[in-house]
Coordinates of C-alpha atoms in Angstrom, one line a residue:
Chain A
M30 CA 125.1 98.3 106.7
T31 CA 122.3 95.7 105.6
E32 CA 122.3 93.8 102.5
F33 CA 120.0 96.6 100.8
E34 CA 122.0 99.4 101.9
Q35 CA 125.2 97.6 100.3
G36 CA 123.2 96.2 97.2
T37 CA 121.7 100.1 96.5
A38 CA 124.7 102.2 97.5
V39 CA 125.7 104.8 95.3
A40 CA 128.6 107.4 95.3
R41 CA 128.6 111.2 94.3
R42 CA 131.3 111.5 91.6
A43 CA 133.8 113.7 92.6
G44 CA 133.4 116.6 90.3
A45 CA 130.4 115.6 88.4
P46 CA 127.2 116.7 90.2
G47 CA 124.4 114.2 89.7
V48 CA 126.7 111.8 88.9
Y49 CA 126.8 108.5 90.8
D50 CA 128.6 105.6 90.9
A51 CA 127.4 102.0 91.8
E52 CA 128.4 98.5 92.0
L53 CA 125.6 95.8 91.1
D54 CA 125.8 93.1 93.3
A55 CA 125.5 89.1 91.5
G56 CA 123.3 88.4 94.9
W57 CA 120.1 90.5 93.6
R58 CA 119.8 88.4 90.1
I59 CA 116.9 87.0 89.1
G60 CA 116.9 85.4 85.9
G61 CA 119.9 85.9 84.3
G62 CA 119.8 90.2 85.1
I63 CA 119.7 92.2 88.4
N64 CA 116.4 92.4 89.7
G65 CA 114.2 95.8 88.3
G66 CA 112.8 96.3 91.7
L67 CA 116.6 96.9 93.4
L68 CA 117.5 99.0 90.0
L69 CA 115.0 101.0 90.9
S70 CA 115.7 101.4 94.6
L71 CA 119.7 101.8 94.0
V72 CA 118.2 105.0 91.2
G73 CA 116.0 106.1 93.8
R74 CA 118.9 106.4 96.1
A75 CA 120.9 108.7 93.7
L76 CA 117.5 110.5 93.1
G77 CA 116.8 111.4 96.9
D78 CA 120.4 112.4 97.7
H79 CA 120.4 114.9 93.7
L80 CA 116.8 116.2 94.8
G81 CA 116.7 116.3 98.6
E82 CA 120.2 118.4 98.9
A83 CA 118.5 120.7 96.0
G84 CA 115.0 121.1 96.9
G85 CA 114.6 119.6 99.9
H86 CA 111.8 116.7 99.2
P87 CA 114.3 113.3 99.9
Q88 CA 111.9 111.3 99.6
P89 CA 110.3 108.9 96.5
V90 CA 106.7 109.6 95.9
S91 CA 106.7 108.8 92.1
L92 CA 108.9 106.8 90.5
S93 CA 108.1 105.4 86.6
G94 CA 111.0 102.8 85.1
Y95 CA 111.0 102.3 81.4
Y96 CA 113.6 99.2 81.4
V97 CA 115.9 99.2 78.3
S98 CA 118.4 96.4 78.4
P99 CA 118.9 93.9 81.1
S100 CA 121.4 95.0 83.8
R101 CA 124.6 92.7 84.4
P102 CA 126.7 92.2 87.9
G103 CA 129.4 94.8 88.1
P104 CA 130.4 98.7 87.8
A105 CA 127.2 101.2 87.0
E106 CA 126.5 104.8 86.2
V107 CA 123.6 106.7 87.4
H108 CA 123.1 110.5 86.4
V109 CA 120.5 112.4 87.9
E110 CA 119.3 115.8 86.2
Q111 CA 116.6 118.0 88.4
I112 CA 114.0 118.7 86.4
R113 CA 111.9 121.1 88.5
S114 CA 111.9 121.9 92.1
G115 CA 108.2 123.2 93.8
R116 CA 106.6 123.7 97.0
T117 CA 105.4 119.8 97.4
L118 CA 107.7 118.0 94.9
S119 CA 110.4 118.1 93.6
T120 CA 110.9 116.3 89.5
G121 CA 113.8 114.4 88.4
A122 CA 114.9 112.2 85.7
A123 CA 117.9 109.2 85.7
T124 CA 119.6 107.2 83.7
L125 CA 121.6 103.6 84.6
R126 CA 124.0 103.5 82.7
Q127 CA 126.8 100.4 82.4
T128 CA 129.8 99.5 79.9
A129 CA 129.4 96.8 77.5
D130 CA 132.0 94.7 76.8
D131 CA 133.0 96.3 73.9
G132 CA 134.0 99.0 76.0
T133 CA 130.6 101.5 74.9
S134 CA 128.3 103.0 77.1
V135 CA 125.0 101.0 77.8
E136 CA 121.8 102.6 78.9
R137 CA 120.1 99.8 81.3
L138 CA 117.0 102.0 82.9
R139 CA 115.4 105.1 82.4
V140 CA 113.4 107.0 85.5
L141 CA 111.7 110.3 85.9
A142 CA 110.5 110.8 89.3
G143 CA 108.3 113.0 91.9
Y144 CA 110.3 113.5 95.7
G145 CA 108.2 115.2 98.4
D146 CA 108.3 114.7 101.9
L147 CA 106.4 111.6 102.8
S148 CA 106.8 113.1 107.0
R149 CA 104.8 115.8 106.7
S150 CA 101.4 114.9 108.8
D151 CA 98.1 115.1 106.8
E152 CA 94.9 113.7 108.5
D153 CA 92.5 113.1 105.6
V154 CA 93.3 109.4 105.0
R155 CA 90.2 107.5 103.5
T156 CA 91.0 104.3 102.0
S157 CA 88.8 101.7 100.4
A158 CA 90.9 99.5 99.7
K159 CA 91.1 96.5 101.8
P160 CA 94.3 94.9 103.4
P161 CA 95.1 91.1 102.0
Q162 CA 93.5 88.1 104.2
L163 CA 96.5 86.1 104.5
P164 CA 96.9 83.1 106.7
P165 CA 99.2 83.6 110.0
V166 CA 102.9 83.7 108.6
E167 CA 103.8 80.1 110.4
Q168 CA 100.9 78.9 107.9
C169 CA 102.6 80.6 104.9
I170 CA 105.3 78.9 102.1
G171 CA 108.6 79.8 102.4
T172 CA 110.6 80.0 99.2
D173 CA 113.3 77.1 100.6
A174 CA 110.1 74.9 99.4
A175 CA 110.5 76.3 95.7
P176 CA 112.1 73.6 92.8
P177 CA 116.2 73.9 93.5
Q178 CA 116.5 74.5 89.3
F179 CA 114.2 78.3 90.3
L180 CA 116.2 78.7 93.1
A181 CA 119.4 78.3 91.5
S182 CA 117.8 81.2 89.1
A183 CA 116.6 83.6 91.9
E184 CA 119.8 84.6 94.4
L185 CA 117.6 87.4 95.4
L186 CA 115.3 85.4 97.0
Q187 CA 118.2 84.1 99.5
R188 CA 117.8 88.0 100.6
L189 CA 114.5 87.8 101.5
D190 CA 112.0 86.0 104.2
L191 CA 109.1 85.7 101.8
R192 CA 106.3 83.4 103.2
L193 CA 103.8 82.9 100.4
D194 CA 100.6 82.4 101.0
P195 CA 99.4 79.1 100.0
A196 CA 96.2 79.5 98.0
Y197 CA 98.1 80.8 95.1
V198 CA 101.0 78.6 95.5
G199 CA 99.3 75.7 93.3
W200 CA 101.8 76.8 90.8
A201 CA 104.5 74.8 92.2
L202 CA 102.7 71.8 92.4
G203 CA 101.7 71.9 89.0
K204 CA 98.3 73.1 89.7
P205 CA 98.2 77.2 89.6
S206 CA 94.5 78.8 90.5
G207 CA 94.1 80.4 87.5
E208 CA 93.6 83.6 89.2
G209 CA 96.5 85.4 88.2
K210 CA 97.3 86.5 92.3
I211 CA 100.4 86.4 94.0
Q212 CA 100.7 86.9 98.2
G213 CA 102.6 87.0 100.8
W214 CA 104.6 88.5 104.3
L215 CA 107.9 90.0 103.2
R216 CA 110.8 91.2 105.5
M217 CA 114.3 91.2 104.5
A218 CA 116.5 88.5 105.5
D219 CA 118.9 90.2 107.5
G220 CA 116.3 92.4 109.3
H221 CA 116.3 95.9 107.6
E222 CA 113.3 97.0 108.6
P223 CA 110.9 98.8 105.5
D224 CA 111.5 102.0 104.3
P225 CA 110.6 104.1 101.3
L226 CA 113.8 102.9 99.1
L227 CA 112.8 99.2 99.7
L228 CA 109.0 99.8 98.8
L229 CA 110.3 100.4 95.7
F230 CA 112.3 96.4 95.8
A231 CA 109.5 95.3 97.3
V232 CA 107.2 96.0 94.2
D233 CA 109.1 93.7 92.3
A234 CA 110.3 91.3 94.7
L235 CA 107.5 88.8 94.3
P236 CA 107.3 85.8 91.8
P237 CA 105.5 87.0 88.6
T238 CA 101.7 86.6 88.7
T239 CA 101.9 84.4 85.7
F240 CA 103.3 81.5 87.3
D241 CA 99.2 81.1 89.5
L242 CA 98.2 81.5 84.8
G243 CA 100.5 78.4 84.5
L244 CA 103.2 80.5 82.2
F245 CA 106.2 80.0 83.7
G246 CA 109.4 81.4 81.9
W247 CA 110.4 85.0 82.9
T248 CA 108.5 88.4 82.6
P249 CA 110.5 91.1 81.4
T250 CA 109.6 94.3 83.0
V251 CA 108.8 97.1 80.1
E252 CA 107.9 99.7 82.6
L253 CA 107.0 99.7 86.5
T254 CA 105.8 103.0 87.9
V255 CA 105.6 102.9 91.8
H256 CA 103.7 105.6 94.5
V257 CA 105.1 105.6 97.7
R258 CA 102.0 106.8 100.1
A259 CA 103.0 106.3 102.9
L260 CA 105.9 106.0 105.6
P261 CA 106.3 102.0 106.6
A262 CA 106.2 101.2 109.6
P263 CA 108.7 98.5 111.0
G264 CA 107.5 94.6 110.7
W265 CA 106.3 92.5 108.4
L266 CA 105.2 93.9 105.2
R267 CA 101.8 92.2 102.9
V268 CA 102.0 92.5 99.7
V269 CA 99.3 91.6 96.8
H270 CA 100.0 91.2 93.3
S271 CA 97.7 90.6 90.6
T272 CA 96.9 90.8 87.1
R273 CA 93.6 91.4 85.4
N274 CA 94.5 91.8 81.9
L275 CA 96.7 89.3 79.6
A276 CA 96.8 90.6 76.3
G277 CA 98.7 91.6 73.0
G278 CA 102.1 89.5 74.4
F279 CA 101.7 92.0 77.7
L280 CA 100.2 91.9 81.0
E281 CA 100.2 94.1 83.9
E282 CA 101.1 93.5 87.5
D283 CA 99.7 95.4 90.2
C284 CA 101.0 95.3 93.6
E285 CA 99.8 96.9 96.9
I286 CA 102.0 96.8 100.1
W287 CA 100.4 97.2 103.5
D288 CA 102.8 97.8 106.4
S289 CA 102.4 96.2 110.1
N290 CA 99.9 99.2 110.9
D291 CA 97.7 98.3 108.1
R292 CA 98.3 101.1 105.9
L293 CA 98.2 101.1 102.1
V294 CA 102.2 101.9 101.9
A295 CA 102.8 101.6 98.0
Q296 CA 101.0 100.7 94.9
S297 CA 102.5 99.6 91.9
R298 CA 101.5 98.9 88.1
Q299 CA 104.2 97.1 86.2
L300 CA 104.0 96.5 81.8
A301 CA 105.3 93.0 81.1
V302 CA 105.8 90.7 78.6
V303 CA 104.0 87.4 78.5
P304 CA 106.3 84.8 78.5
R305 CA 106.7 82.4 75.4
Chain B
M15 CA 91.1 116.9 60.4
T16 CA 88.7 116.6 63.3
E17 CA 89.4 118.5 66.5
F18 CA 91.1 116.0 68.0
E19 CA 93.4 115.7 65.2
Q20 CA 93.6 119.4 65.2
G21 CA 94.2 119.7 69.2
T22 CA 96.7 117.1 69.1
A23 CA 99.0 118.0 65.9
V24 CA 102.5 118.1 65.2
A25 CA 105.0 119.4 62.5
R26 CA 108.3 118.3 62.1
R27 CA 111.1 120.9 62.3
A28 CA 112.9 121.5 59.2
G29 CA 116.2 120.4 59.9
A30 CA 116.5 119.8 63.7
P31 CA 115.4 115.6 63.8
G32 CA 112.7 114.9 66.6
V33 CA 111.8 118.6 67.0
Y34 CA 107.9 119.6 66.6
D35 CA 106.3 122.4 66.9
A36 CA 102.6 122.8 68.3
E37 CA 99.6 125.1 68.9
L38 CA 98.0 124.6 72.1
D39 CA 94.5 125.2 71.2
A40 CA 92.1 127.1 74.0
G41 CA 89.6 124.8 73.1
W42 CA 91.2 121.8 75.0
R43 CA 91.1 123.8 79.1
I44 CA 89.9 122.9 81.8
G45 CA 90.2 124.4 85.2
G46 CA 92.4 127.3 83.2
G47 CA 95.6 124.9 82.1
I48 CA 95.3 122.5 79.1
N49 CA 94.0 119.2 79.9
G50 CA 96.5 116.4 80.7
G51 CA 95.6 114.0 78.5
L52 CA 95.3 115.8 75.5
L53 CA 98.8 117.4 76.0
L54 CA 99.6 113.4 76.3
S55 CA 98.2 112.9 73.1
L56 CA 100.0 115.6 71.7
V57 CA 103.7 114.5 73.0
G58 CA 102.6 110.7 71.5
R59 CA 101.8 111.7 67.8
A60 CA 105.2 113.1 68.2
L61 CA 106.6 110.2 69.6
G62 CA 104.7 108.2 67.0
D63 CA 106.0 109.9 64.3
H64 CA 109.7 109.5 65.4
L65 CA 110.1 106.2 66.6
G66 CA 107.9 105.0 63.8
E67 CA 110.1 106.2 61.3
A68 CA 113.6 105.2 63.1
G69 CA 112.3 101.9 64.5
G70 CA 109.3 100.8 63.0
H71 CA 107.0 101.0 65.8
P72 CA 104.2 103.6 65.1
Q73 CA 101.7 102.6 67.7
P74 CA 101.8 103.9 71.9
V75 CA 101.8 100.7 74.1
S76 CA 103.1 102.8 77.5
L77 CA 103.3 106.0 78.3
S78 CA 104.3 108.0 81.5
G79 CA 104.1 111.7 81.7
Y80 CA 105.5 113.5 84.9
Y81 CA 103.4 117.3 84.7
V82 CA 105.9 119.9 85.3
S83 CA 103.7 122.9 85.0
P84 CA 100.5 124.4 83.6
S85 CA 100.3 124.7 79.9
R86 CA 98.9 127.7 78.5
P87 CA 97.4 128.3 74.7
G88 CA 99.7 129.3 72.6
P89 CA 103.0 127.6 70.8
A90 CA 104.6 124.9 72.2
E91 CA 107.5 122.3 71.2
V92 CA 107.9 118.8 71.2
H93 CA 111.8 117.1 72.2
V94 CA 112.0 113.2 70.8
E95 CA 114.4 111.2 71.6
Q96 CA 114.5 107.6 71.0
I97 CA 116.2 105.6 73.8
R98 CA 116.1 102.2 71.9
S99 CA 114.9 100.2 69.1
G100 CA 114.2 96.4 69.9
R101 CA 112.2 94.0 68.2
T102 CA 108.9 94.4 69.8
L103 CA 109.3 97.8 71.1
S104 CA 110.9 101.0 71.0
T105 CA 111.8 103.5 73.9
G106 CA 111.6 107.3 73.6
A107 CA 111.5 110.1 75.9
A108 CA 110.4 113.6 74.9
T109 CA 109.9 116.7 76.3
L110 CA 106.9 119.5 75.9
R111 CA 107.8 122.8 76.6
Q112 CA 106.6 126.6 76.3
T113 CA 107.8 130.0 76.1
A114 CA 107.0 132.4 79.1
D115 CA 106.0 135.6 78.8
D116 CA 109.5 136.7 80.0
G117 CA 111.2 134.9 77.2
T118 CA 112.3 132.1 78.6
S119 CA 111.9 128.1 77.8
V120 CA 109.9 126.7 80.2
E121 CA 109.2 122.7 80.7
R122 CA 105.5 121.4 80.9
L123 CA 105.6 117.9 80.6
R124 CA 108.5 114.9 80.3
V125 CA 107.0 111.5 78.9
L126 CA 109.0 108.2 78.7
A127 CA 107.4 105.6 76.3
G128 CA 107.3 102.4 74.9
Y129 CA 106.4 101.7 71.6
G130 CA 105.0 99.0 69.6
D131 CA 102.9 97.4 66.9
L132 CA 99.3 96.9 68.3
S133 CA 98.3 95.3 64.6
R134 CA 100.3 92.2 65.3
S135 CA 97.5 89.1 66.6
D136 CA 98.2 87.3 69.4
E137 CA 95.7 85.1 70.3
D138 CA 96.4 84.9 74.1
V139 CA 93.7 86.9 75.8
R140 CA 93.1 85.9 79.4
T141 CA 90.9 89.2 81.0
S142 CA 89.8 88.7 84.6
A143 CA 88.7 92.4 84.6
K144 CA 84.8 92.7 83.9
P145 CA 83.4 95.6 81.7
P146 CA 81.7 98.0 83.9
Q147 CA 77.7 97.7 84.5
L148 CA 76.3 101.3 82.8
P149 CA 72.8 102.3 82.0
P150 CA 71.7 102.5 78.3
V151 CA 73.4 106.1 77.0
E152 CA 69.9 107.9 76.8
Q153 CA 69.4 107.3 80.7
C154 CA 73.0 108.6 81.9
I155 CA 73.5 112.4 82.3
G156 CA 75.0 114.5 79.9
T157 CA 77.5 116.7 80.9
D158 CA 75.3 119.7 79.1
A159 CA 73.7 119.2 82.5
A160 CA 76.4 120.4 84.8
P161 CA 76.5 123.6 86.6
P162 CA 77.2 126.4 84.4
Q163 CA 80.0 127.9 86.5
F164 CA 81.9 124.2 86.1
L165 CA 81.6 124.3 82.4
A166 CA 83.1 128.3 81.8
S167 CA 86.4 126.8 83.0
A168 CA 85.8 123.2 81.4
E169 CA 86.0 123.9 77.8
L170 CA 86.9 121.1 77.1
L171 CA 83.6 119.2 77.6
Q172 CA 82.2 120.9 74.0
R173 CA 84.3 118.2 72.2
L174 CA 83.0 115.3 74.2
D175 CA 80.2 113.6 74.0
L176 CA 79.7 112.2 77.7
R177 CA 77.5 110.8 79.4
L178 CA 77.8 109.3 83.3
D179 CA 76.2 107.0 85.1
P180 CA 73.5 108.8 87.3
A181 CA 74.7 106.4 90.4
Y182 CA 77.7 108.6 90.5
V183 CA 76.7 112.5 89.6
G184 CA 75.1 113.1 93.0
W185 CA 78.0 115.8 93.8
A186 CA 76.1 117.8 91.0
L187 CA 73.4 118.2 93.0
G188 CA 75.3 117.7 96.7
K189 CA 74.9 114.2 97.5
P190 CA 78.5 112.4 96.2
S191 CA 78.3 108.7 96.6
G192 CA 81.2 108.4 98.6
E193 CA 82.4 106.0 96.8
G194 CA 85.5 107.5 94.6
K195 CA 83.7 106.7 91.3
I196 CA 83.2 108.1 88.0
Q197 CA 82.2 106.5 85.2
G198 CA 80.2 106.8 82.0
W199 CA 80.2 106.6 77.9
L200 CA 82.2 108.4 76.1
R201 CA 82.6 109.5 72.4
M202 CA 84.3 112.2 70.7
A203 CA 81.6 115.4 69.7
D204 CA 82.7 115.7 65.9
G205 CA 82.7 111.7 65.4
H206 CA 86.5 111.1 66.1
E207 CA 86.5 107.4 66.1
P208 CA 88.8 105.7 68.8
D209 CA 92.4 104.9 67.7
P210 CA 95.5 104.5 70.3
L211 CA 96.1 108.4 70.8
L212 CA 92.6 109.1 71.3
L213 CA 93.3 106.8 74.6
L214 CA 95.5 108.5 75.8
F215 CA 93.5 111.6 75.6
A216 CA 90.2 109.9 77.0
V217 CA 92.0 108.2 80.6
D218 CA 92.1 112.0 81.3
A219 CA 88.8 113.7 80.1
L220 CA 85.9 112.4 82.7
P221 CA 85.5 114.8 85.8
P222 CA 87.7 113.9 88.8
T223 CA 86.9 111.2 90.9
T224 CA 86.8 113.7 93.8
F225 CA 83.9 115.1 93.1
D226 CA 82.5 111.5 94.0
L227 CA 83.6 111.8 97.8
G228 CA 82.4 115.6 98.0
L229 CA 85.8 117.3 97.4
F230 CA 85.4 120.1 94.8
G231 CA 88.3 122.2 93.5
W232 CA 91.3 120.8 90.4
T233 CA 93.3 117.7 90.7
P234 CA 96.7 118.6 89.3
T235 CA 98.1 115.2 87.8
V236 CA 101.7 114.5 88.8
E237 CA 102.1 111.4 87.2
L238 CA 99.7 109.5 84.7
T239 CA 100.7 106.1 83.2
V240 CA 99.2 105.0 80.0
H241 CA 98.6 101.5 78.8
V242 CA 97.1 101.2 75.6
R243 CA 96.2 97.3 75.6
A244 CA 94.5 96.6 72.0
L245 CA 93.2 98.9 69.2
P246 CA 89.9 100.1 70.2
A247 CA 86.6 99.1 68.1
P248 CA 84.9 102.5 66.5
G249 CA 81.6 103.5 68.8
W250 CA 81.3 104.6 72.1
L251 CA 83.9 103.9 74.6
R252 CA 83.1 103.1 78.5
V253 CA 85.5 104.7 81.0
V254 CA 85.1 103.9 84.1
H255 CA 87.4 106.1 87.3
S256 CA 88.2 105.1 90.7
T257 CA 89.9 105.8 93.6
R258 CA 91.1 103.8 97.0
N259 CA 93.4 105.7 98.3
L260 CA 93.1 109.1 99.3
A261 CA 96.3 110.2 101.5
G262 CA 99.2 112.6 102.3
G263 CA 98.1 115.0 100.2
F264 CA 97.4 112.7 97.4
L265 CA 94.9 110.2 95.6
E266 CA 95.4 107.9 93.0
E267 CA 92.9 107.9 90.2
D268 CA 92.7 104.1 87.7
C269 CA 91.1 104.2 84.8
E270 CA 89.7 101.6 82.2
I271 CA 88.4 102.0 78.7
W272 CA 86.4 99.3 77.1
D273 CA 85.4 99.7 73.2
S274 CA 82.2 98.4 71.6
N275 CA 83.7 95.1 71.2
D276 CA 83.8 94.4 75.0
R277 CA 87.8 94.8 75.1
L278 CA 89.6 96.0 77.8
V279 CA 91.7 98.3 75.2
A280 CA 93.6 101.2 78.5
Q281 CA 94.4 101.1 81.4
S282 CA 95.7 104.1 83.3
R283 CA 96.6 105.6 87.0
Q284 CA 97.4 108.5 87.8
L285 CA 98.7 110.2 90.9
A286 CA 97.5 113.7 91.4
V287 CA 96.9 116.1 94.6
V288 CA 93.9 116.2 96.6
P289 CA 92.3 119.4 96.6
R290 CA 92.7 121.9 99.5

């Protein structure tokens, strides 16, 4: 089992169809809570198990997560509901809950999702989007160069092999580009190869684009929608994050992931809260 | 009451908190079903009523709708659940259902949403996105020029005053640009001025971008997420739709709406099914 498989593992609860137990590992923390993309992957694994068995659609095509409260290391449970099973897609809903210190059950994340079969071949591919122009991996910046106080609250980064484009890491030296962009090469530190569930995590794994606007502090996610557009090939992923509109206390963060075959394998957008 | 207010009206059901009754009007049909944006606005109105009363957050900030089955003209009901009420946002879920011919209750649309207060002023606005360059309204193309067989299954268009940029209407003459873009000026035919709920409709009101790729036929929406980024000013809206990746039987459609003050007031993305 890879770290990612362990971190997103879910166990069917006996006698309770659609209910899954999980353990949120402290190693996926960032800024005090468990990373939102990791939670989406974990819920996505439970959805795939339930919808795959019920409707024959095991792979995530679209997930929308609304983050209700920060998740903490420890036990969690996922409740999955199948809404509909169609010919090409199954639609489902899921809830991630934890038990608070006072014993009450607290909702962390609510998800809607469409699941399908990404392995079906479809010849018609028209992608006008262009892959990012990145310097070679060896010319990019590893996260071990980040300030120790940042790394101390970003345990997640130790699970990644992330090499950021030097053009957009000026913020680490106090000189953000102001463009609102972060991009780089990404693979898992333990060699876990890309798969659809990993993409749900990878769209939320980079530092926030607000760093490149000179705004530090955390940017809590309100809503994150991911579309998985193709099965990713093995090897490095190229991940591009950008924001084009910071206003009214919120910003959107768009993400594209390209695989080693130059295929656009995931697109996402999240609405996040501007750091104060 | 304007046509849009009538089309999205919901009535609280006595003795059933969170339950709303509605009537889907045939005048909002397109391609045989009720337009997905109109349905999102209607559900959004019910969410605003329920979350506004309960949590003081009456306006849509983010809505994600998963379209489960095509809606038909006639009675419908919306069930709203408040998931959480926080300081700046309330989170809710909603379901739109209709009764099928055989008397069973059928789900049409499932929604997750974040509601807030868009009127709170926030001085920090950094928009690197650029408003679309459109010819003047009088040089754009009204939908009355569309083929009669198209208009016959798009009753919705009669409710709009839509003027499309001639650069991207070549498809009407058999010469699509191939760029995957549609843009134009939009206002309601009966003078209903822009408001947050109207934006939920406006992001799904234009012909699909697939027309500009030379693909005709309908593009059913799988998932549509809208972020309302500011209160819109009165007057014409400028609406831009584009797609950058058609693959695996799906395409994404991005939409931006700019108001008469040159403010980016809404951003949306939907995942839709490629016409066969």
